[in-house]
Coordinates of C-alpha atoms in Angstrom, one line a residue:
Chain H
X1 CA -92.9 -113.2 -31.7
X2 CA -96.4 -114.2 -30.7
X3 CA -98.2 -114.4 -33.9
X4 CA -102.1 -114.5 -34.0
X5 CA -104.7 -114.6 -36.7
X6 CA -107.7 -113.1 -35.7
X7 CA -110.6 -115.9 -36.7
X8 CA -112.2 -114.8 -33.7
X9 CA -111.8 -111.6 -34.2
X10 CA -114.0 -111.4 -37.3
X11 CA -116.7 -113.3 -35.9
X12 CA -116.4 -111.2 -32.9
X13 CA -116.9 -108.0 -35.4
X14 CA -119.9 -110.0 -36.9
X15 CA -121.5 -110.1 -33.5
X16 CA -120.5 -106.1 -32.9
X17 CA -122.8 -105.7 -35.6
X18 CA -122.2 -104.4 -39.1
X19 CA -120.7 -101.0 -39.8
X20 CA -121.0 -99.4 -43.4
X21 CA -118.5 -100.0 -45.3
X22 CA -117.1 -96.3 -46.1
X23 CA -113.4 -95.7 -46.5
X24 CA -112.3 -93.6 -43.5
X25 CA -109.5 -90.5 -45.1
X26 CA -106.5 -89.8 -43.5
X27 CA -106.5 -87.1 -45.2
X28 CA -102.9 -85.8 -44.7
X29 CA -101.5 -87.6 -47.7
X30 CA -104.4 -88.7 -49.2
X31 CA -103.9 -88.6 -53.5
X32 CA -100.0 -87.3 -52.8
X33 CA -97.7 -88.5 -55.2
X34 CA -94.4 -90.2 -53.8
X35 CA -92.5 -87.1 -54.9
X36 CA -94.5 -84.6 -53.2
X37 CA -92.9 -82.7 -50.6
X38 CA -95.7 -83.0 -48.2
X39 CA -95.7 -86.5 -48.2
X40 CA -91.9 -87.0 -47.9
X41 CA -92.2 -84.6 -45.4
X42 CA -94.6 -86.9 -43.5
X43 CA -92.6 -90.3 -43.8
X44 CA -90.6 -87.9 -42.7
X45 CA -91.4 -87.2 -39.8
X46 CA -92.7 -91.3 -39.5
X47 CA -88.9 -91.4 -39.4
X48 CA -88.6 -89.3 -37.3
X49 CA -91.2 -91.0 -34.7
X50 CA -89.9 -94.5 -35.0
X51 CA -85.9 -94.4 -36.6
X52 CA -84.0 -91.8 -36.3
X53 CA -81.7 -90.8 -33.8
X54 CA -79.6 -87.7 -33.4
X55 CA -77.0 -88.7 -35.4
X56 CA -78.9 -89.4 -38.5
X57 CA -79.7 -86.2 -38.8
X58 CA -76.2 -84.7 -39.3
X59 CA -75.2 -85.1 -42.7
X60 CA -78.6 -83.4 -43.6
X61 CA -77.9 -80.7 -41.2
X62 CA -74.3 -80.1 -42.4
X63 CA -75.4 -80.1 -46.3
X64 CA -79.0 -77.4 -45.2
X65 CA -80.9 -80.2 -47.2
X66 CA -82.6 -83.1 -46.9
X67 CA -82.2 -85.0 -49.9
X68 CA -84.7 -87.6 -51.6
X69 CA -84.6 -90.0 -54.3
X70 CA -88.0 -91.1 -55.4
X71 CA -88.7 -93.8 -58.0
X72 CA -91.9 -96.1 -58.8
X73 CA -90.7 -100.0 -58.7
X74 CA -92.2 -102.3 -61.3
X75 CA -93.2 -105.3 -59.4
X76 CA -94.7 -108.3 -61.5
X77 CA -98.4 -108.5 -60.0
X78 CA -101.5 -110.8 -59.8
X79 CA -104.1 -110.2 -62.7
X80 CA -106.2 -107.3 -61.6
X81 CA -104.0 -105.9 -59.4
X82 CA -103.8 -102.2 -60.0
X83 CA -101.3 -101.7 -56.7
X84 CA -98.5 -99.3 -57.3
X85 CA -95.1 -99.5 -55.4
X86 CA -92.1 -97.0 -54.7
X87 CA -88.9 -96.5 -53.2
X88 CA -88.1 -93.4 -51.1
X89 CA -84.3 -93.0 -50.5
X90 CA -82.6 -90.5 -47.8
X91 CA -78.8 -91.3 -49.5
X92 CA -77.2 -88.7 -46.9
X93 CA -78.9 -90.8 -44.1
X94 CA -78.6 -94.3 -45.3
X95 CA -82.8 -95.3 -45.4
X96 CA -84.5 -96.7 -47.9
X97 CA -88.3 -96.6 -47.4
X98 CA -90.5 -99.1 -49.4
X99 CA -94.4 -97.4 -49.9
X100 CA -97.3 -99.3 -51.6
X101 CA -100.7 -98.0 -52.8
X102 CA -102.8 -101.3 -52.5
X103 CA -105.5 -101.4 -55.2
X104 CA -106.6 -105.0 -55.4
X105 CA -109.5 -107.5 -54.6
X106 CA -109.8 -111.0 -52.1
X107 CA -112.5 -112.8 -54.0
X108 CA -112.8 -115.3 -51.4
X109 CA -112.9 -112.8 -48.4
X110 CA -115.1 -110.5 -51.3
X111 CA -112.9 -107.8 -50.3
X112 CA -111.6 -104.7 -51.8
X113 CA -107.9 -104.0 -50.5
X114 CA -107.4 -100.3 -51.6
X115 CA -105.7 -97.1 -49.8
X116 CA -106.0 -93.9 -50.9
X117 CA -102.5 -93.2 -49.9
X118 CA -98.7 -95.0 -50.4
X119 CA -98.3 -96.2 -47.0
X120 CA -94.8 -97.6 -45.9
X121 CA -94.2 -101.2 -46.4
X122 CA -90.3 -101.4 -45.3
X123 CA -87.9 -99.5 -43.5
X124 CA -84.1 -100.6 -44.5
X125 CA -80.9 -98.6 -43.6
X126 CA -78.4 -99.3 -46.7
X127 CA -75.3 -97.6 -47.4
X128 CA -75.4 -94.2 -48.5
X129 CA -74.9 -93.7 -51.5
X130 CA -73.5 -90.9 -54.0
X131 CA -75.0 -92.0 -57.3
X132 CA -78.9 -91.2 -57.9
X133 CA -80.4 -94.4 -60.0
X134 CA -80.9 -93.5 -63.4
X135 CA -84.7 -93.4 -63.0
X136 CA -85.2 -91.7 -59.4
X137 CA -87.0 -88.5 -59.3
X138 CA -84.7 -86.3 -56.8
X139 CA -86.2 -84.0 -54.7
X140 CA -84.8 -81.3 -52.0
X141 CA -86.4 -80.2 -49.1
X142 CA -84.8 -77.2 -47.0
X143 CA -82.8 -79.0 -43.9
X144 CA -84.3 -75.3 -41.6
X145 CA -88.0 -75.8 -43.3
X146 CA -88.4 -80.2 -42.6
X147 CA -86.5 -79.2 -38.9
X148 CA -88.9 -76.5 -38.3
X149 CA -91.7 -78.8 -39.4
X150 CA -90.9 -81.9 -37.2
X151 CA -90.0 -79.7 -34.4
X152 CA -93.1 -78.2 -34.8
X153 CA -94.7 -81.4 -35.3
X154 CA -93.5 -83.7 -32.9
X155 CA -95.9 -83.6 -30.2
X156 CA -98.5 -84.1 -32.8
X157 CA -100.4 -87.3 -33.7
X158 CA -102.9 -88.8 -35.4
X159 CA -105.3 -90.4 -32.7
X160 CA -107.2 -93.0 -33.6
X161 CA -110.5 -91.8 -34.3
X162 CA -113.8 -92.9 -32.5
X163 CA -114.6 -96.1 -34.5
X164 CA -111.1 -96.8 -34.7
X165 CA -110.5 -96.6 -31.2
X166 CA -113.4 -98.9 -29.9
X167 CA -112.0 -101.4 -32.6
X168 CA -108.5 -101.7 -31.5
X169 CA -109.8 -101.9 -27.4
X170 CA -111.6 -104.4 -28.7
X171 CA -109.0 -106.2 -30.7
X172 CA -106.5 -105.5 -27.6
X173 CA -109.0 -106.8 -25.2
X174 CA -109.4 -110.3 -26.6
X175 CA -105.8 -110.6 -27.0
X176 CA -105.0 -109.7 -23.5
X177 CA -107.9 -112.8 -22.7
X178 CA -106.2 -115.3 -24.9
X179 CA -102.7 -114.4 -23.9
X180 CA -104.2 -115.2 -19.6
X181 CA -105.9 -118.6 -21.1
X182 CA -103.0 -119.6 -22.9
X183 CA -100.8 -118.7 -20.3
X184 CA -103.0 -120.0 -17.6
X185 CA -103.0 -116.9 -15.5
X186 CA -105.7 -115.4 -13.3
X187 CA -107.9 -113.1 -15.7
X188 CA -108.2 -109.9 -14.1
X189 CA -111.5 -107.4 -13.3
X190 CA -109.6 -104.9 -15.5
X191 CA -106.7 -104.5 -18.1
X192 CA -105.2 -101.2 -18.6
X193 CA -104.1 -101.1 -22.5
X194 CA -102.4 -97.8 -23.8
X195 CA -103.6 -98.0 -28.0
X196 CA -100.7 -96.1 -29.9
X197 CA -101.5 -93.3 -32.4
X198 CA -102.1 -94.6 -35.9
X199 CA -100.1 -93.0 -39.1
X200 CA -101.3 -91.3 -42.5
X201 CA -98.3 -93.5 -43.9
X202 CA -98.2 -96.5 -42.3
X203 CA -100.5 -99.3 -42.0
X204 CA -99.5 -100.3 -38.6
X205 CA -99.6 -99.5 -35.1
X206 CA -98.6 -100.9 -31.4
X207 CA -100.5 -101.0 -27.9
X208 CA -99.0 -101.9 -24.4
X209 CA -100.9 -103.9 -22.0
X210 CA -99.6 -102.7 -18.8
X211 CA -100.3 -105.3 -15.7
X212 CA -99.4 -107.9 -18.2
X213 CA -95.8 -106.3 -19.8
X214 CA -97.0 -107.7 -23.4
X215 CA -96.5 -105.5 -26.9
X216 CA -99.5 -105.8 -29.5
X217 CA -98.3 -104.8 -32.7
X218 CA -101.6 -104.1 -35.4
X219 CA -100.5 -104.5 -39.6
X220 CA -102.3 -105.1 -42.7
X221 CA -101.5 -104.7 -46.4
X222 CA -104.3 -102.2 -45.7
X223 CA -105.5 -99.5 -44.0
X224 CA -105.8 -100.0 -40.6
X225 CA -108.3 -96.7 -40.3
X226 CA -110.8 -97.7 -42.9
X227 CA -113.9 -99.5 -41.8
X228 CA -113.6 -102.4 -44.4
X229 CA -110.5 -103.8 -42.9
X230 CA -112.1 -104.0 -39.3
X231 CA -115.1 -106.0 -41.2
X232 CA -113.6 -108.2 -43.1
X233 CA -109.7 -108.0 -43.1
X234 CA -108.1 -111.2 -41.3
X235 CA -105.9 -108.9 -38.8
X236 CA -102.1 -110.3 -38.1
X237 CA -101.1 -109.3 -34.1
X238 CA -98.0 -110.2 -33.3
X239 CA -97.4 -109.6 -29.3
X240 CA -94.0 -109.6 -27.7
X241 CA -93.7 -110.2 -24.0
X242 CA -91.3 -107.4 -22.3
X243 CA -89.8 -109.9 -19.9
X244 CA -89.4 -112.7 -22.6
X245 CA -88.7 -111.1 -25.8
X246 CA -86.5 -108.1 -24.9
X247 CA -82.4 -107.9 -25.8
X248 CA -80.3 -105.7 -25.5
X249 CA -78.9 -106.7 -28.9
X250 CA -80.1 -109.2 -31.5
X251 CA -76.9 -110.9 -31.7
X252 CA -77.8 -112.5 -28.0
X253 CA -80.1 -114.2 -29.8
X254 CA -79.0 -114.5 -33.8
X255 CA -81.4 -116.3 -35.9
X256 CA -84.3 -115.8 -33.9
X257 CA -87.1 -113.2 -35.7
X258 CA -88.3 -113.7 -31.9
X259 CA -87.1 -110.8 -29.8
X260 CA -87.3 -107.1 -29.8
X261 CA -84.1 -104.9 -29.0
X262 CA -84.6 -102.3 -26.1
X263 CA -84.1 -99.6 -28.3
X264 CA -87.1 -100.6 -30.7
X265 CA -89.0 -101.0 -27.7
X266 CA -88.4 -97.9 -25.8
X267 CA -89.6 -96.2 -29.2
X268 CA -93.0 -98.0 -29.2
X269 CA -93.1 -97.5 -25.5
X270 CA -92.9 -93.9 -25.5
X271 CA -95.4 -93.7 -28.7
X272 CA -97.7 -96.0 -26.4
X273 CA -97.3 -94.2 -23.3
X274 CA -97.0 -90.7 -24.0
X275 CA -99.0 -90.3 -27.3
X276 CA -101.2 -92.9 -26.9
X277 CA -104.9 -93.4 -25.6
X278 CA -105.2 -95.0 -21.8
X279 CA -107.9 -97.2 -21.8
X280 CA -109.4 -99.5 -19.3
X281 CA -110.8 -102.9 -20.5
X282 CA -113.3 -103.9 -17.7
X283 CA -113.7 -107.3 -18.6
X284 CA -110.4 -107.9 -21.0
X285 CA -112.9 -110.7 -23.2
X286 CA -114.6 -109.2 -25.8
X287 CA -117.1 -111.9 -25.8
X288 CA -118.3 -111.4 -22.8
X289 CA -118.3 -107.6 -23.1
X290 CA -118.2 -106.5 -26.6
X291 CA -118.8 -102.8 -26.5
X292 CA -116.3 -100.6 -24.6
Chain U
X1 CA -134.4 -150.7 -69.9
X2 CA -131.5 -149.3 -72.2
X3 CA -133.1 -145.7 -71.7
X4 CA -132.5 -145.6 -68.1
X5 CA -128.0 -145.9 -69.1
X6 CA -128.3 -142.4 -69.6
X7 CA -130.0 -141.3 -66.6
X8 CA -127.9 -143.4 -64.3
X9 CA -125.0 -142.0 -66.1
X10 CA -126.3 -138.4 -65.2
X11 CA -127.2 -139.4 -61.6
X12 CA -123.6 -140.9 -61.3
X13 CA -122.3 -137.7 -63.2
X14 CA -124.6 -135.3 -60.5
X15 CA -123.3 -137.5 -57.1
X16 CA -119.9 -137.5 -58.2
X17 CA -119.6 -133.8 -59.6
X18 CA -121.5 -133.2 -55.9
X19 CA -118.9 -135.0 -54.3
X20 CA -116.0 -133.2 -55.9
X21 CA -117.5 -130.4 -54.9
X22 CA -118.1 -131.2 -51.5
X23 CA -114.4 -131.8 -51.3
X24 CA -112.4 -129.5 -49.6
X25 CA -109.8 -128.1 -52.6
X26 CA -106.5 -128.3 -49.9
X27 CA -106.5 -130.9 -47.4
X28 CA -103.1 -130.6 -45.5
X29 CA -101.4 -134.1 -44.3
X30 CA -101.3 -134.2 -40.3
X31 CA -98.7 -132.5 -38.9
X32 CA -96.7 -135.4 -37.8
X33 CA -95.9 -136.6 -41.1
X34 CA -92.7 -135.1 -43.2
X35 CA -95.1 -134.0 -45.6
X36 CA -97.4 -131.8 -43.1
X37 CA -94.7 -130.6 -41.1
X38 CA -92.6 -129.3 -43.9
X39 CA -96.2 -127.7 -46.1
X40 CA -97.1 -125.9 -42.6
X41 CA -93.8 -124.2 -42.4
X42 CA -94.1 -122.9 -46.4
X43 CA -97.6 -121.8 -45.3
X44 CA -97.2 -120.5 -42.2
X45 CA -93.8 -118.0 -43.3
X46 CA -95.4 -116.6 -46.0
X47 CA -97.9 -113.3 -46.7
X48 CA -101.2 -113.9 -48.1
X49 CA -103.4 -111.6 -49.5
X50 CA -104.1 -108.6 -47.3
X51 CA -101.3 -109.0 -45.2
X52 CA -98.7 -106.9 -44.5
X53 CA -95.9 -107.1 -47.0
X54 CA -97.8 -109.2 -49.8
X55 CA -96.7 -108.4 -53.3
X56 CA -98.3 -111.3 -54.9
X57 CA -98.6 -115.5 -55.7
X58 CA -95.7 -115.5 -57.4
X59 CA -93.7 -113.6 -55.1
X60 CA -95.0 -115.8 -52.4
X61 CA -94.1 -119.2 -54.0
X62 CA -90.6 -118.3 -54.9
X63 CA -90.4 -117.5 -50.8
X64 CA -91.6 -120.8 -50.1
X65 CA -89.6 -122.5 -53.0
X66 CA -86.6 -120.6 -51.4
X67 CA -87.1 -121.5 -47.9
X68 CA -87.4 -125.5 -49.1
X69 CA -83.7 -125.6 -50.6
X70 CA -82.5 -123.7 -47.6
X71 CA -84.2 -126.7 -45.7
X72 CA -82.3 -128.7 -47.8
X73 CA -78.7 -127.2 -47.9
X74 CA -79.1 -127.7 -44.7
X75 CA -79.5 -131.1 -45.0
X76 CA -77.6 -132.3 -48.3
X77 CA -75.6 -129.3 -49.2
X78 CA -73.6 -128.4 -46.6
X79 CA -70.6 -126.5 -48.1
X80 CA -66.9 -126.7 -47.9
X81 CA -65.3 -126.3 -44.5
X82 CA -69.4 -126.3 -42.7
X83 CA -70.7 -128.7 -40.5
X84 CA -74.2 -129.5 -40.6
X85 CA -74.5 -128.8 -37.2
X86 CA -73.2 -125.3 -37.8
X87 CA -76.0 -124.3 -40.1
X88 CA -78.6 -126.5 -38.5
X89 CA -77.6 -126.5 -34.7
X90 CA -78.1 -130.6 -35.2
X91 CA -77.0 -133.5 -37.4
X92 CA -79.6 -135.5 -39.1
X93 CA -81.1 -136.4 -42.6
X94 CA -84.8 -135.5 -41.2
X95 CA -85.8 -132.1 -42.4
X96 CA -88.1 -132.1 -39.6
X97 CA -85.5 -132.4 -37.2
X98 CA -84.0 -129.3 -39.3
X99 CA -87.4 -127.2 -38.8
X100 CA -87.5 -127.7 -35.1
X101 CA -84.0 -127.7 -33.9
X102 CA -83.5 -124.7 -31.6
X103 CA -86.8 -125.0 -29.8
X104 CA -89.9 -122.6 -29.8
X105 CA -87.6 -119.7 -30.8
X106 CA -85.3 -121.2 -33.1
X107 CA -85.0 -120.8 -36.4
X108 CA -88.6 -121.8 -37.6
X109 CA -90.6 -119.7 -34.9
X110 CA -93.8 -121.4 -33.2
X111 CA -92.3 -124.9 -34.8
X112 CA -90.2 -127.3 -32.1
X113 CA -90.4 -131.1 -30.7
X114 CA -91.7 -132.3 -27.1
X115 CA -91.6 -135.4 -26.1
X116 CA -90.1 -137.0 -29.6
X117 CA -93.1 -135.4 -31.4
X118 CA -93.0 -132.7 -33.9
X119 CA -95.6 -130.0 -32.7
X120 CA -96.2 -126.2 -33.7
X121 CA -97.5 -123.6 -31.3
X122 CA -101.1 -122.6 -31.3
X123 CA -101.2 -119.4 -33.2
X124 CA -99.6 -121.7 -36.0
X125 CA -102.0 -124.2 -36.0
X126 CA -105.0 -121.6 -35.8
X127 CA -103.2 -119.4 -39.0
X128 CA -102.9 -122.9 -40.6
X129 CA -106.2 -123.9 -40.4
X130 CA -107.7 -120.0 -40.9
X131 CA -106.1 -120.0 -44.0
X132 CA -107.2 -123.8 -45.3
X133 CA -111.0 -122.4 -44.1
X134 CA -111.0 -119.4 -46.3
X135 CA -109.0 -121.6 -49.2
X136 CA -112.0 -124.1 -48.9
X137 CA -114.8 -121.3 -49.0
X138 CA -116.5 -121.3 -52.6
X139 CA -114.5 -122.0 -55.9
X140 CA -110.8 -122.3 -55.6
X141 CA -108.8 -118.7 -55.8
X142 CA -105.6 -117.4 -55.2
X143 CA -105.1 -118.8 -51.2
X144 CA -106.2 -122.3 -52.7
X145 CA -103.4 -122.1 -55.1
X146 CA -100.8 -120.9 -52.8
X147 CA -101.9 -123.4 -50.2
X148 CA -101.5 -126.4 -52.8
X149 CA -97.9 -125.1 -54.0
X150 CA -96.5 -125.7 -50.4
X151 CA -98.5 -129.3 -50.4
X152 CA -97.0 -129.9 -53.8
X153 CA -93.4 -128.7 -52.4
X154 CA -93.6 -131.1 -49.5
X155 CA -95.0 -134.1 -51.2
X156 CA -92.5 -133.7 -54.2
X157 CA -89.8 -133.0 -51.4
X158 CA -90.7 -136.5 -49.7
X159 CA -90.2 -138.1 -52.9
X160 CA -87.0 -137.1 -53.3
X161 CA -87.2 -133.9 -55.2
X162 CA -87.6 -130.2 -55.3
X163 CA -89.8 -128.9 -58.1
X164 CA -88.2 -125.8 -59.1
X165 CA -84.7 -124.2 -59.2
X166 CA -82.5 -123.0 -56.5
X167 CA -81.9 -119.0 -57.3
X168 CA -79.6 -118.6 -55.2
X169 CA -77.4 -121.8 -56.1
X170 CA -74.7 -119.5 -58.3
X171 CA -73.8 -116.6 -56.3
X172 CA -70.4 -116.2 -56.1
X173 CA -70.0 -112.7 -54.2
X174 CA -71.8 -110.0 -52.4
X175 CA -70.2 -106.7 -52.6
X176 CA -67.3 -108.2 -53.3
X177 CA -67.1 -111.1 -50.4
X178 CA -67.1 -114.3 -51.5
X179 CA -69.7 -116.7 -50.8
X180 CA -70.7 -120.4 -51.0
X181 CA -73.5 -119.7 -52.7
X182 CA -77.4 -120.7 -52.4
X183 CA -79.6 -120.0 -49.4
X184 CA -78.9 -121.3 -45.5
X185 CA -81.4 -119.7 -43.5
X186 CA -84.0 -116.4 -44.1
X187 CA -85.5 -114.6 -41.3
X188 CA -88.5 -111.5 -41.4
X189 CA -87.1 -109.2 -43.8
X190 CA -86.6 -106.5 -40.9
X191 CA -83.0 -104.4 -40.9
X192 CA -83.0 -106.0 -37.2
X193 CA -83.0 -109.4 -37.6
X194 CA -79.8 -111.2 -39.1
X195 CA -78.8 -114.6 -38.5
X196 CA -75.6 -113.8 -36.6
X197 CA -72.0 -115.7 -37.7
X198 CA -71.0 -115.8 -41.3
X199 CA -73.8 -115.4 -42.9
X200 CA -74.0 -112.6 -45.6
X201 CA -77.6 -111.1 -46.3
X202 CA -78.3 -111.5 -50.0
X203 CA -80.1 -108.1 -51.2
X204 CA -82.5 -107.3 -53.5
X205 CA -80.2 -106.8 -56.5
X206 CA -80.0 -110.8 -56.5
X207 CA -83.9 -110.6 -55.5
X208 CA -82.7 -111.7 -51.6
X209 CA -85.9 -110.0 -50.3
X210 CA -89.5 -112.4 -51.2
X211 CA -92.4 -112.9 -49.6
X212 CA -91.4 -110.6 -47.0
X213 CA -88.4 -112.6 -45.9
X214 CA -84.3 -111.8 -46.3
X215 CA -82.8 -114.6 -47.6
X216 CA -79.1 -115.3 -46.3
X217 CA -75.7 -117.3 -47.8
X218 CA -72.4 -117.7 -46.1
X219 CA -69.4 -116.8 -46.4
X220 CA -67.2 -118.8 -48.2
X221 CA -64.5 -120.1 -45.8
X222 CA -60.9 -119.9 -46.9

């Protein structure tokens, strides 16, 4: 894994120019509870996107339910920090989703971290399980109505918007530069860069630089779709090269957070390519071309 | 004459109160020394605020505490029927050795030795130094604090210490396998990653998962 901070990034963003500082909706899940159907029905369908295969699906199928088991964790938290946590569990599957509603401040970045939604933290397959925990809220949604939905559904995404967009081919752009400096290669007239759609429960998302074969994956503790974090937010990329960080399993190279499998990465592939924005970075360095 | 003691007291009081204030609150040993090697690692494996997967300080110093007595099981507390070299892919008593071996992609990603010299890639340097910037910028806050609990680590580690309590140093079994107990390696809490061999993730009901890292023991070998 080719982990970046984005110094640059910011001061790059200062140069942009400033952008008012409103939180951006996602609308979809905005103010849900954990325990509302619609928004289990949207991790959900997250799932659905980036985890599950065919065979996850059965038990759910072969029981005409898909079961849930919400509960809100207690975690101990910094003074002043009003976040709230919770656990989503699919026992018939064998997932256990980890959400978070940031609510807290960086003095020293004079930052407000805060999402109007739980977005997913943590993905983790675990056993399934037969006993509900004592405090876990269960909820049932009809196996035909949640099929019906992602079926319906699965074509659909959540582009990134206008301001959203121009930020992450501008974030994508200087990456692709740094990657050629480091790297010592040629820089191109033009990078091709596919941005992948973003998520109303998820605070990530990847692009694919084509001519160069190199994975960008965007995350933050917050919301990648609200103007604040593009301001002010130090932005973690971590970029995997497809011909160097590939396996077909993990165990080719155990002990190594380094590598992707080809399974994850045909996932983000087909999110890039076929529900992603194509966009063509003329000059991939943001300094010397800042606006798209 | 005995009037001006008190002003040259408060001028003295002014240039060093200016001074200390000029001063940056975490200064990070160069990288080359144990001290600066090992306090990059804690830093560098860790969420900070706004980052994906933060929780909070505390959760973030018992992830570096954690990852320190894995550096030094490695090292000094190599169990039963284990070689060092097993758990550490090399033999030595120098925990740098430990946080390089296996090159650019070993265990301690970014971290590795060329040409005899303990060096870190550049994304590591740039995170480390991002970090002390914004740790430096106006009164000392929460990254200041996290910052000089890994420099605190690190020194105390050089002296011959750890400052703070393995968790992990009395588990006995994980669903129902026995294991050696404490920590040998952790990796980016992710279902995908694992450390291979016979190494048994530790979960969350014995608080395996901090700072956004899996923590891992072994197996205990018959």
């Amino acid at each position: 894994m080719i982990r970046t901070i984005t110094a640059t990034l910011i001061a790059l963003l200062v140069l942009a120019g400033s952008v008012a500082a409103q939180p951006r909706p996602s609308g979809l899940v905005d103010g849900l509870e954990p325990a509302d159907p619609k928004y289990l029905s949207e991790v959900t369908r997250h799932l659905y996107r980036w985890y599950l295969d065919e065979n996850d699906v059965l038990p759910s199928m072969k029981r005409g339910r898909f079961l849930f088991w919400v509960h809100e964790t207690q975690q101990r938290l910094d003074e002043n920090d009003n976040s709230r946590f919770a656990e989503i569990t699919l026992p018939d599957i064998g997932i256990k989703v980890s959400v978070k509603k940031a609510d807290y401040a960086i003095p020293e970045l004079e930052l407000e971290v805060r999402s109007d939604a739980f977005r997913i933290t943590h993905v983790a397959r675990i056993k399934p399980s037969a006993e509900k925990p004592a405090d876990a809220e269960a909820v049932e949604i009809k196996y035909v109505e949640l099929r019906d939905y992602l079926f319906k559904t699965r074509n659909q995404i959540t582009p990134p918007d206008d301001f959203v967009l121009v930020k992450l081919r501008q974030a994508a752009g200087e990456y692709t530069y740094r990657y050629l400096v480091k790297n010592n290669l040629q820089r191109p007239d033009s990078a091709t860069i596919h941005l992948g759609p973003v998520s109303p429960v998820a605070n990530e998302t990847w692009a694919y630089w084509e001519e160069g074969r190199v994975l960008y994956r965007f995350s933050s503790d917050m919301p990648i779709d609200i103007e604040d974090f593009w301001e002010h937010a130090e932005l973690a990329v971590d970029l995997y090269s497809i011909e160097d960080q590939v396996v077909a399993s993990l165990d080719e190279v155990a002990g190594s957070n380094a590598y992707l499998t080809r399974d994850h990465v045909g996932r983000v592939l087909f999110n890039c390519l076929v529900f992603g924005r194509r966009v063509e970075v003329t000059n991939p360095n943001p300094l010397d071309n800042p606006e798209p | 004459m005995p009037a001006r003691w008190p002003c040259l007291a408060l001028l003295l009081t002014l240039l060093l109160g200016a001074r200390a204030h000029a001063q940056a609150a975490v200064t990070i040993d160069p990288l080359q020394s144990r001290t600066g090697y090992v306090a990059t690692l804690l830093i560098n494996e860790v969420p900070f605020p706004g980052e994906r997967r933060w929780v909070s300080e505390s959760d973030t110093k018992n992830a570096m505490l954690a990852i320190l007595w894995v550096l030094h099981g490695r090292i000094e507390l190599v169990p039963d029927g284990y070689r060092q070299v097993d758990l550490a892919t090399v033999t030595t008593d120098d925990v740098r050795e430990v946080i390089s071996a296996g090159g650019v992609h070993g265990q301690c990603e970014g971290f590795y030795k060329e040409a005899d010299r303990f060096v870190v890639v550049d994304r590591v340097q740039e995170r480390r130094d991002y970090l002390a910037g914004i740790a430096n910028k106006g009164e000392p806050g929460r990254f200041a604090r996290i910052m000089n609990y890994a420099i605190d680590l690190a020194s105390a580690y050089d002296d011959g210490g750890i400052e703070g309590a393995d968790r992990f140093a009395k588990l006995r079994t994980i669903d129902g396998t026995p294991v050696t107990g404490r920590a040998y390696s952790w990796m980016t809490d992710e279902d995908i990653y694992h450390p291979g061999g016979n190494y048994v993730r530790i979960p969350d009901e014995h608080q395996g998962g901090m700072g956004a890292n899996r923590f891992f023991t072994l197996r205990e070998l018959p």
